[in-house]
GROMACS .gro file of C-alpha atoms in nm:
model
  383
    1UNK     CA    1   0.000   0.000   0.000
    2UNK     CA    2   0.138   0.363  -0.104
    3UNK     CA    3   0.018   0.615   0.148
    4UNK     CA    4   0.007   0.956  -0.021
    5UNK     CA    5   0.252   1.136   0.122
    6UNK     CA    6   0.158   1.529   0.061
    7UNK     CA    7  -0.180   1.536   0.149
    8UNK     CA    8  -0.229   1.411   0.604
    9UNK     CA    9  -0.172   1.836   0.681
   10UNK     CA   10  -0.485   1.901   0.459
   11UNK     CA   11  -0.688   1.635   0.632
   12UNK     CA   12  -0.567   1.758   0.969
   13UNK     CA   13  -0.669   2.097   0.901
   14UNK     CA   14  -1.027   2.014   0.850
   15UNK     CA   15  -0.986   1.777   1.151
   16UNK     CA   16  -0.914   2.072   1.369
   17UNK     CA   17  -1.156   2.302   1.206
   18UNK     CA   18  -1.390   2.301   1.468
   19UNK     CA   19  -1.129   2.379   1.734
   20UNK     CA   20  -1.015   2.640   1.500
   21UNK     CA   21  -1.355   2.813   1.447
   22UNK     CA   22  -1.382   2.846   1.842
   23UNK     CA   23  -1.147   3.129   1.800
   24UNK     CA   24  -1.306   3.237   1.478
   25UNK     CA   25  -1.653   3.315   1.594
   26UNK     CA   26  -1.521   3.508   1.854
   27UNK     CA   27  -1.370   3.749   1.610
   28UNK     CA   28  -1.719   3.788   1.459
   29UNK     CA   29  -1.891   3.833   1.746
   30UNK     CA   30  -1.570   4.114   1.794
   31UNK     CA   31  -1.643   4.251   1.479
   32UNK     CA   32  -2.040   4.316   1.537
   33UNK     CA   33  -2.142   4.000   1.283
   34UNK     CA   34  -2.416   3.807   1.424
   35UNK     CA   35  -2.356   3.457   1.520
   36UNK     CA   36  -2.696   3.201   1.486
   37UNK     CA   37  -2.647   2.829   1.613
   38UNK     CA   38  -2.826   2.544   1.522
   39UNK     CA   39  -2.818   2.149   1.529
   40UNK     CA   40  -2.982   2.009   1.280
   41UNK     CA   41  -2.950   1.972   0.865
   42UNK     CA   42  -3.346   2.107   0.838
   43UNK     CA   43  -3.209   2.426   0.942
   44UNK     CA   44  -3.244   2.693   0.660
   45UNK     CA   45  -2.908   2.837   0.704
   46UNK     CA   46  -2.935   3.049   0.361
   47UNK     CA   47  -3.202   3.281   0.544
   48UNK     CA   48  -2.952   3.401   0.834
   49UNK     CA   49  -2.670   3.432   0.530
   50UNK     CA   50  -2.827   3.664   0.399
   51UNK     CA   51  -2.837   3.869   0.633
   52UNK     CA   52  -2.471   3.856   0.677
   53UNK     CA   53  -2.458   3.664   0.976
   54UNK     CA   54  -2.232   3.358   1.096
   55UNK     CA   55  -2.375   3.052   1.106
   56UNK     CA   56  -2.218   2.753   1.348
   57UNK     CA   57  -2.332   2.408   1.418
   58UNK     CA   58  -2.340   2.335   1.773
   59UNK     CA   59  -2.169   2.147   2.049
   60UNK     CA   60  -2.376   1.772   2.068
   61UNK     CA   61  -2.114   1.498   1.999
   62UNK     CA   62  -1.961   1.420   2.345
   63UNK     CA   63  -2.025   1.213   2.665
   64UNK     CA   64  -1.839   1.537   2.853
   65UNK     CA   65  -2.165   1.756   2.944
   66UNK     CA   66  -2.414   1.463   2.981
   67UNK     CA   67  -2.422   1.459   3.350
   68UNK     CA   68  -2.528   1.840   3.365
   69UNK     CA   69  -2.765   1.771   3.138
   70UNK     CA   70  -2.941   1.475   3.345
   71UNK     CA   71  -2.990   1.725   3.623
   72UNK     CA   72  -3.314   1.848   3.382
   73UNK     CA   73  -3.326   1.600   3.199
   74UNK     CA   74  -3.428   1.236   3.182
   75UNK     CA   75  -3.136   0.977   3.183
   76UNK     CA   76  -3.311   0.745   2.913
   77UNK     CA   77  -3.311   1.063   2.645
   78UNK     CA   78  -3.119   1.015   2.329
   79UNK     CA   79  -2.726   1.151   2.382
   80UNK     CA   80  -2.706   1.378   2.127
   81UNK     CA   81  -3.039   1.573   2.291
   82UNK     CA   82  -2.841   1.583   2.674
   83UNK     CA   83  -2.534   1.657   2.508
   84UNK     CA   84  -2.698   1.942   2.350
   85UNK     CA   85  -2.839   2.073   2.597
   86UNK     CA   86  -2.549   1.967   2.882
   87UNK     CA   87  -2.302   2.194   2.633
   88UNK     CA   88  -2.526   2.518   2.641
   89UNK     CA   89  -2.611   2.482   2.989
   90UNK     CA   90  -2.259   2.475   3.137
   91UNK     CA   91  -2.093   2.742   2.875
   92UNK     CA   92  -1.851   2.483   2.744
   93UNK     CA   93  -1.921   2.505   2.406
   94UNK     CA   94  -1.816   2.862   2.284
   95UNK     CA   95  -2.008   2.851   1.948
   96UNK     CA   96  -2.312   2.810   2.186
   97UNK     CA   97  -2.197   3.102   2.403
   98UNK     CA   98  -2.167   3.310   2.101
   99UNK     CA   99  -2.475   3.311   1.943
  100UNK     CA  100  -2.712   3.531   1.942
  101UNK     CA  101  -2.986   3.292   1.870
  102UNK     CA  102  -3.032   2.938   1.832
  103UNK     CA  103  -3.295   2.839   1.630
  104UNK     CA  104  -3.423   2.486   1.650
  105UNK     CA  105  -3.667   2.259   1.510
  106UNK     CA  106  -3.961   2.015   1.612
  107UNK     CA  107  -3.809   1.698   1.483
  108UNK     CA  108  -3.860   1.422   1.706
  109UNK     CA  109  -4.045   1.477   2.062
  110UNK     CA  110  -3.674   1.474   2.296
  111UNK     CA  111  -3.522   1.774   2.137
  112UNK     CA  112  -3.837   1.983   2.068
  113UNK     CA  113  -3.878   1.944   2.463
  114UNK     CA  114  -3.530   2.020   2.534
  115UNK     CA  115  -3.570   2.325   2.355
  116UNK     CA  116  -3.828   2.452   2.609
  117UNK     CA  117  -3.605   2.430   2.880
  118UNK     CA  118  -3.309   2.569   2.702
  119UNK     CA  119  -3.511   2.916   2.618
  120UNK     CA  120  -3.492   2.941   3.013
  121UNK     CA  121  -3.091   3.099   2.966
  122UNK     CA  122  -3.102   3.122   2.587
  123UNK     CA  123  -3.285   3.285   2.299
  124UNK     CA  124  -3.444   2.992   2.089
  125UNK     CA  125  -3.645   3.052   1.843
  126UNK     CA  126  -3.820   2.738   1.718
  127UNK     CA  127  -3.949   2.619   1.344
  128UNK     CA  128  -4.238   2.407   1.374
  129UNK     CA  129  -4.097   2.124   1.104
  130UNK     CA  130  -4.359   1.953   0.925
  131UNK     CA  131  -4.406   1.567   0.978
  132UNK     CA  132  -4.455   1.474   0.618
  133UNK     CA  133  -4.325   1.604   0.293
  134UNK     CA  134  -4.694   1.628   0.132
  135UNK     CA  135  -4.765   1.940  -0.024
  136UNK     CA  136  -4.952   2.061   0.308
  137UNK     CA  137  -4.614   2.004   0.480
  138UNK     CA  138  -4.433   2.226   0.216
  139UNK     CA  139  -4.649   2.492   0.234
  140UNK     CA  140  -4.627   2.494   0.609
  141UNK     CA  141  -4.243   2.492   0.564
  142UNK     CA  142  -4.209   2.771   0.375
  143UNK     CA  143  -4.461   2.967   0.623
  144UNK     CA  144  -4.174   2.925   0.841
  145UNK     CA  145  -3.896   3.021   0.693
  146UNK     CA  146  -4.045   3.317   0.621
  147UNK     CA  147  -4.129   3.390   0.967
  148UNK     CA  148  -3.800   3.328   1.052
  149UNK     CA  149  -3.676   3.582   0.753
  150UNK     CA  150  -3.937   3.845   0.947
  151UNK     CA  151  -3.788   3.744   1.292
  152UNK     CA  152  -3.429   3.761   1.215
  153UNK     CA  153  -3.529   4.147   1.039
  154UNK     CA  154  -3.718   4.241   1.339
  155UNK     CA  155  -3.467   4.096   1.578
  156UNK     CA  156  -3.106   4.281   1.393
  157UNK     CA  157  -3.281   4.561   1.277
  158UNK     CA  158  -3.202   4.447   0.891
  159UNK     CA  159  -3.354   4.416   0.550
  160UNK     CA  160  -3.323   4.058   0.377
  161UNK     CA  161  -3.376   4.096   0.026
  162UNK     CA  162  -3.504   3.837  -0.229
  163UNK     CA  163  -3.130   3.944  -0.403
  164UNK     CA  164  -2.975   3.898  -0.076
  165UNK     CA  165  -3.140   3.513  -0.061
  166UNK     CA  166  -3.038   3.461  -0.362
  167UNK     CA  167  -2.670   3.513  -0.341
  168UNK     CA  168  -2.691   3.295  -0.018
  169UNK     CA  169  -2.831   2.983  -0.185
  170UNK     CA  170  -2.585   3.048  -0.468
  171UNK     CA  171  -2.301   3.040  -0.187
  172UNK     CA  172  -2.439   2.740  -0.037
  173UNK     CA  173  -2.476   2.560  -0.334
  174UNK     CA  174  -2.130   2.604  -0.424
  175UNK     CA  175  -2.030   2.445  -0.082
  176UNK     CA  176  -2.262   2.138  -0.137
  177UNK     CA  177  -2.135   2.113  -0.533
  178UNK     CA  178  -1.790   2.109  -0.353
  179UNK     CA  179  -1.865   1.877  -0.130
  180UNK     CA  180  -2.024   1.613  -0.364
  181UNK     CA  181  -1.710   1.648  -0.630
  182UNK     CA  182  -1.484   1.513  -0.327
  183UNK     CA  183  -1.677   1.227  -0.140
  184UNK     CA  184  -1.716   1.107  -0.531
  185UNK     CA  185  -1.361   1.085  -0.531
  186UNK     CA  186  -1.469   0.724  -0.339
  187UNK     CA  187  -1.643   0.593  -0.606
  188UNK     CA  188  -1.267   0.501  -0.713
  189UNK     CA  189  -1.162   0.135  -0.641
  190UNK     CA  190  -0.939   0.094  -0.494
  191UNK     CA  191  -1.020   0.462  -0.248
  192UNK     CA  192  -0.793   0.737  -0.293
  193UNK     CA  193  -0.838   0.756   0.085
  194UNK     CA  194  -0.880   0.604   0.432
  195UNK     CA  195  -1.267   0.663   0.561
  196UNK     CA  196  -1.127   0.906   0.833
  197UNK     CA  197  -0.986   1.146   0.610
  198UNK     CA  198  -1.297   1.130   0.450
  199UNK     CA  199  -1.507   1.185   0.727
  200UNK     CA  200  -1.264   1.474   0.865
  201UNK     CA  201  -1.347   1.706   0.540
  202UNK     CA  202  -1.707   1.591   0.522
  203UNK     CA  203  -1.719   1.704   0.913
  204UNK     CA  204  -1.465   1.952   0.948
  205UNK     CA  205  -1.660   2.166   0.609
  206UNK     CA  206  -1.958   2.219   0.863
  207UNK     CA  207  -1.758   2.427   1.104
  208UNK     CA  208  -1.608   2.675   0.810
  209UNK     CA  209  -1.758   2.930   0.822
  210UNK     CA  210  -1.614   3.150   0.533
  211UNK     CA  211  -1.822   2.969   0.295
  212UNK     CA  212  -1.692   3.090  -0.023
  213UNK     CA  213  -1.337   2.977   0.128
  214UNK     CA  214  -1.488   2.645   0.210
  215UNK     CA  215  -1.575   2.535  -0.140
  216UNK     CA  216  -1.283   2.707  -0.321
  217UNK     CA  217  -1.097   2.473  -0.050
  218UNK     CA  218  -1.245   2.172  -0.073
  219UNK     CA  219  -1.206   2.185  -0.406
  220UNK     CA  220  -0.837   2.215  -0.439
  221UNK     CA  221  -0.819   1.921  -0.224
  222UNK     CA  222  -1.015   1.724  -0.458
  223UNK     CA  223  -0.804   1.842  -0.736
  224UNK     CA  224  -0.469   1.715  -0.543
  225UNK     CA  225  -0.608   1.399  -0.444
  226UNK     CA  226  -0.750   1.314  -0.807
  227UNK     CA  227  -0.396   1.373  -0.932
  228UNK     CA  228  -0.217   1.191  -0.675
  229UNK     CA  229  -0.480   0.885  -0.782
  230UNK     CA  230  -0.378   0.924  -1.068
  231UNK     CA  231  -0.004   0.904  -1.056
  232UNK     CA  232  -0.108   0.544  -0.827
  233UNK     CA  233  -0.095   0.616  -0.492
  234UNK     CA  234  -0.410   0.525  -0.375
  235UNK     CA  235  -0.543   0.261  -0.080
  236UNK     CA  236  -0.534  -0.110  -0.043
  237UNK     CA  237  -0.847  -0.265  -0.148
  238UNK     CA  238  -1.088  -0.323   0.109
  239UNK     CA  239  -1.465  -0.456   0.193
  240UNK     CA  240  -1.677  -0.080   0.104
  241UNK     CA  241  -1.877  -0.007   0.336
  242UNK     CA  242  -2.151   0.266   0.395
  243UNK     CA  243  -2.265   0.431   0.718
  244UNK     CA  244  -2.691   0.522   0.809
  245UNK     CA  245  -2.830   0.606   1.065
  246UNK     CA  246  -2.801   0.904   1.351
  247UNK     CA  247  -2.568   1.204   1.315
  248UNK     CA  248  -2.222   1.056   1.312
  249UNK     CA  249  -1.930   1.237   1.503
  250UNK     CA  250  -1.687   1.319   1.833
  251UNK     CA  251  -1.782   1.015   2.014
  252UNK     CA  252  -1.938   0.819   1.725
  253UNK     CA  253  -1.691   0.811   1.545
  254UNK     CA  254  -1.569   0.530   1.727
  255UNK     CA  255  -1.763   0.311   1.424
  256UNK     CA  256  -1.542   0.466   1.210
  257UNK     CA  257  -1.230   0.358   1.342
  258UNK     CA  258  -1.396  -0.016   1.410
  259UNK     CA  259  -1.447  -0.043   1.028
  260UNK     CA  260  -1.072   0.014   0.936
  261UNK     CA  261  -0.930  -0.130   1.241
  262UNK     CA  262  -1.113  -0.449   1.099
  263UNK     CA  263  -1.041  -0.439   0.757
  264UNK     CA  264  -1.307  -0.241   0.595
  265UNK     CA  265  -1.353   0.109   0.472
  266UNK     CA  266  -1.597   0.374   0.419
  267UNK     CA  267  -1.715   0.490   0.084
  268UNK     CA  268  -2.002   0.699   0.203
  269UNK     CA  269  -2.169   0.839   0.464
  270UNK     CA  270  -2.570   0.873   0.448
  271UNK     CA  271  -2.608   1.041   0.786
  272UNK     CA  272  -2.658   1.406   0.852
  273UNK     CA  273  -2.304   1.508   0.835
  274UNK     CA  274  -2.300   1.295   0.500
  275UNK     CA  275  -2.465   1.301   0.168
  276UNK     CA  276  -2.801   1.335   0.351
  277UNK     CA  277  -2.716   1.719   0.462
  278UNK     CA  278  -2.565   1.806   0.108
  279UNK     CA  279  -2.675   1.547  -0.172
  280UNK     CA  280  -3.003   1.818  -0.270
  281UNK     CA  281  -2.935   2.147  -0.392
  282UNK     CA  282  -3.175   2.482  -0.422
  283UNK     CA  283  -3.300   2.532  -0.724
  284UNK     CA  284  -3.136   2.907  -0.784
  285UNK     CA  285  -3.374   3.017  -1.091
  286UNK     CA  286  -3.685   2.896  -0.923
  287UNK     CA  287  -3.952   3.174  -0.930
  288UNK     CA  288  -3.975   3.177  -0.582
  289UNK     CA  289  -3.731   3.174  -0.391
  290UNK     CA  290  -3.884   3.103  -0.025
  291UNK     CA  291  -4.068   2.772  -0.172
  292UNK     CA  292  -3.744   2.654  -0.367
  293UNK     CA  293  -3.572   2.679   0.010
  294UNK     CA  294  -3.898   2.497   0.142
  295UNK     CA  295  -3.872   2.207  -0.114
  296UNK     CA  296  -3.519   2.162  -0.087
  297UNK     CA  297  -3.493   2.131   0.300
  298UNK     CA  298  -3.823   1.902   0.345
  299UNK     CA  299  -3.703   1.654   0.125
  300UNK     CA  300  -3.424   1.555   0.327
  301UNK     CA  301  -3.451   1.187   0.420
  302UNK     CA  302  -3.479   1.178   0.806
  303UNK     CA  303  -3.666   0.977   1.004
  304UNK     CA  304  -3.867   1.179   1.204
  305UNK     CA  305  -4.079   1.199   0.850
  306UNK     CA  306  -4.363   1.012   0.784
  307UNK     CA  307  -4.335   0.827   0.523
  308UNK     CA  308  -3.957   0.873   0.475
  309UNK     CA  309  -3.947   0.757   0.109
  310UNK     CA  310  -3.638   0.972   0.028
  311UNK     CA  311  -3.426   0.776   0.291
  312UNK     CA  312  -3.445   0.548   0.111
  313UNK     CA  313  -3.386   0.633  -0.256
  314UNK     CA  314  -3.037   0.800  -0.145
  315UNK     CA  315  -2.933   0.501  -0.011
  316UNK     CA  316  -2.971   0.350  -0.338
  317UNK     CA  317  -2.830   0.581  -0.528
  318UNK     CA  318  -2.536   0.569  -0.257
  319UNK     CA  319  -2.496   0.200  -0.252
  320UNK     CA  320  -2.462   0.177  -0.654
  321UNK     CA  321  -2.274   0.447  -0.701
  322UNK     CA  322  -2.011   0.364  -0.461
  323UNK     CA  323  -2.004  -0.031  -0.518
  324UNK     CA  324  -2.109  -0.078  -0.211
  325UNK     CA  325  -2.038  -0.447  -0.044
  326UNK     CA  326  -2.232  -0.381   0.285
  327UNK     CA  327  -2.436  -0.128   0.505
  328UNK     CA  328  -2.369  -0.041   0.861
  329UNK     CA  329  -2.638   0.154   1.081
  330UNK     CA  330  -2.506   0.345   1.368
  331UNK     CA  331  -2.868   0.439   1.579
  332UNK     CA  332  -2.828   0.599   1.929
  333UNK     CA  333  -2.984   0.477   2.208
  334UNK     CA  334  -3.332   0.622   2.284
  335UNK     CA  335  -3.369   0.812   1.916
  336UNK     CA  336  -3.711   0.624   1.847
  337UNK     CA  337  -3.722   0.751   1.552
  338UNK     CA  338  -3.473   0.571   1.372
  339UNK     CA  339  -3.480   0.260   1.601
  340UNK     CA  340  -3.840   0.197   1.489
  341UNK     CA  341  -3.730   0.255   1.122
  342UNK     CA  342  -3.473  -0.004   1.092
  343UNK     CA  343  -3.677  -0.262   0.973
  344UNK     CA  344  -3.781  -0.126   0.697
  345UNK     CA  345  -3.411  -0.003   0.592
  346UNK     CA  346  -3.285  -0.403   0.679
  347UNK     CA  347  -3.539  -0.497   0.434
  348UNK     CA  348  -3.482  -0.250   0.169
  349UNK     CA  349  -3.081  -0.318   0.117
  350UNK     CA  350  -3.095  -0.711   0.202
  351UNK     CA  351  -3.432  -0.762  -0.031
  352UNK     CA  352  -3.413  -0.487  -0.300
  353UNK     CA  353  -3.044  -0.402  -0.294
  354UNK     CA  354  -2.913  -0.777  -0.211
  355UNK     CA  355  -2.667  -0.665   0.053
  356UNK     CA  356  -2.586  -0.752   0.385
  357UNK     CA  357  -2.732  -0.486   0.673
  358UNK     CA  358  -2.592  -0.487   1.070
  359UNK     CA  359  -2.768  -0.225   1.284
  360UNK     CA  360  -2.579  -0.123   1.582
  361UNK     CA  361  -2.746   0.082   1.898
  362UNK     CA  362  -2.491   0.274   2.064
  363UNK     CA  363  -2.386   0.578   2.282
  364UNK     CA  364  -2.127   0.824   2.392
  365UNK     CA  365  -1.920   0.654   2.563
  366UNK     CA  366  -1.648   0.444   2.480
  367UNK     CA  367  -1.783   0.128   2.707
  368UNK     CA  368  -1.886  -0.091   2.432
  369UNK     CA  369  -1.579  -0.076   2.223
  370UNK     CA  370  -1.481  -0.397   2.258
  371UNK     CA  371  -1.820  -0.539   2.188
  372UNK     CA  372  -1.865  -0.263   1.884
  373UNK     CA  373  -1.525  -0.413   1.733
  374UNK     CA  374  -1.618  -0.773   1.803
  375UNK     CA  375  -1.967  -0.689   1.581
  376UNK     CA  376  -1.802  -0.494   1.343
  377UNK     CA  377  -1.512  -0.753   1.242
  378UNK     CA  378  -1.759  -1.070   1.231
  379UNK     CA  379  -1.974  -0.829   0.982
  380UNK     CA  380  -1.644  -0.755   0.717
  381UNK     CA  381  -1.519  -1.098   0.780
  382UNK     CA  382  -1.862  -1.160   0.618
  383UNK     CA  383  -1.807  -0.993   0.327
   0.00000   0.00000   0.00000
């Protein structure tokens, strides 16, 4: 195997992006640009663009602030909602501290609760998502992004112009566009890289947040690692393997590092900080500009919507695209949603896509490790 040798710095810088953008949104907040947090993919982030604010993804991914959190807050709630809500209560995570709003979403029933108790020391302001992606839903959905175009104007004291939108989703776009060229770079076989370096740009992109520099970045990495593929240095050939499930990172990414510690690697990710969050684009010339937004953010494949035929139908896509030999499903403990819905995903890729499925329930902590490896190993020995 021929490890390219010019490229580990790049995937360590977006590895230490989110560390880096700690001291970046405090020079925002220093230069009077508003900062608005959120957690979730459904989040119109386009709206707050264009208003020239910041926009951060919040602290959820760690075990760290859980036992703050379960001083409010049930112990048998999903991890990512206590670590959510552990993070903003204590004032460890600084993107958290910085914003002036976080705006959140009724997804599943944990986190639109948690939200309630977080407006107690922060400003929230709250979409009500729709549960389906009917055409009642969409029109619903784009009732609230509007009202949350009216409450950021009221809020900052600013205009957001249709132009102003428009430039956003074009900047945004660009970012996703980016994004797509370089997770395609593992459609090669053998990969041109190891699933963490993967995972570190896919993750690391979401904490950028100079998003003009973000694609124009990502891009020249894909350009350097599509010529170093080229001139043969490229990865052993390995069992490919794609990730579902919850939102995958910090303390989850201990799946990762089972797959290629047993012999396997990762071709593509479906969760939230995957293809789900980017694999849909706004249409830019649509008419309006509010219902393209709408359209474009429903149809993302999550659970929490009922039916979720688009879950579905990107894993397809995914799994022939990539070559994929098996599918993983990485579901936290207590996230109902996507517990209930893994039947229905076991059947689709073993009976319609002929593949073998494992779904694995974990947590935060690094407890079940050994067990995690032990399941992970029998599944590639499989294959």
């Amino acid at each position: 195997m021929e490890i390219i040798k010019e490229l580990p710095e790049i995937f360590e810088e977006f590895a230490e992006q989110r560390q880096k953008s700690f001291l970046a949104v405090k020079e925002y907040k220093d230069r009077g640009i508003p900062v608005v947090g959120a957690y979730c993919t459904y989040f119109p982030k386009e709206i707050a663009m264009a208003m020239g604010a910041a926009t951060v993804g919040l602290c959820s991914m760690s075990e760290e602030t859980i036992p703050e959190a379960e001083k409010d807050l049930p112990k048998n709630l999903c991890p990512l909602i206590k670590a959510s809500y552990g993070f903003g209560k204590s004032d460890k995570c600084p993107f958290f501290y910085f914003s002036d709003v976080v705006v959140g979403e009724t997804t599943c029933d944990g986190k639109k609760k948690m939200y309630e108790y977080m407006a107690e020391f922060k400003e929230v302001f709250l979409m009500e998502l729709p549960n389906s992606q009917r055409e009642e839903g969409l029109k619903l959905w784009t009732k609230e992004i509007l009202r949350f175009k009216e409450y950021l104007e009221e809020k900052f004291g600013v205009e957001i112009t249709e132009e102003k939108v428009r430039a956003a989703v074009r900047e945004e776009n660009e970012v996703r566009k980016a994004l797509k060229e370089f997770y395609g770079l593992m459609r090669h076989e053998p990969t041109p890289m190891d699933s963490k370096e993967l995972f570190s740009v896919l993750y690391g992109s979401t904490f950028k947040m100079d998003r003009v520099a973000a694609a124009k970045e990502i891009r020249e990495v894909t350009a350097r690692i599509e010529k170093e593929y080229a001139e043969g240095k490229r990865r052993d050939k390995k069992p490919r393997i794609l990730i579902t499930g919850c939102p995958i990172g910090g303390a989850t990414e201990k799946l990762i590092r089972a797959v290629e510690d047993n012999g396997g690697v990762v071709v593509a990710f479906e969760n939230c900080t995957g293809a789900k969050a980017i694999d849909r684009l706004v249409e830019e010339e649509a008419e309006n500009i509010y219902d393209a937004l709408a359209e474009r953010y429903l149809a993302i494949g999550c659970s929490v919507m009922t039916p979720n035929k688009n879950r579905p139908e990107l894993l397809g896509r995914l799994i022939d695209e990539f070559k994929v030999d098996g599918v993983i499903e990485m579901v936290l403990q207590a996230c109902h949603t996507y517990s209930v819905e893994t039947g229905k995903i076991r059947r689709f890729v073993n009976e319609e896509k002929g593949l073998p499925f494992i779904s694995i329930e974990t947590d935060y902590s690094q407890a079940d490790v050994g067990q995690l490896n032990t399941r992970v190993a029998a599944f590639i020995e499989m294959l």
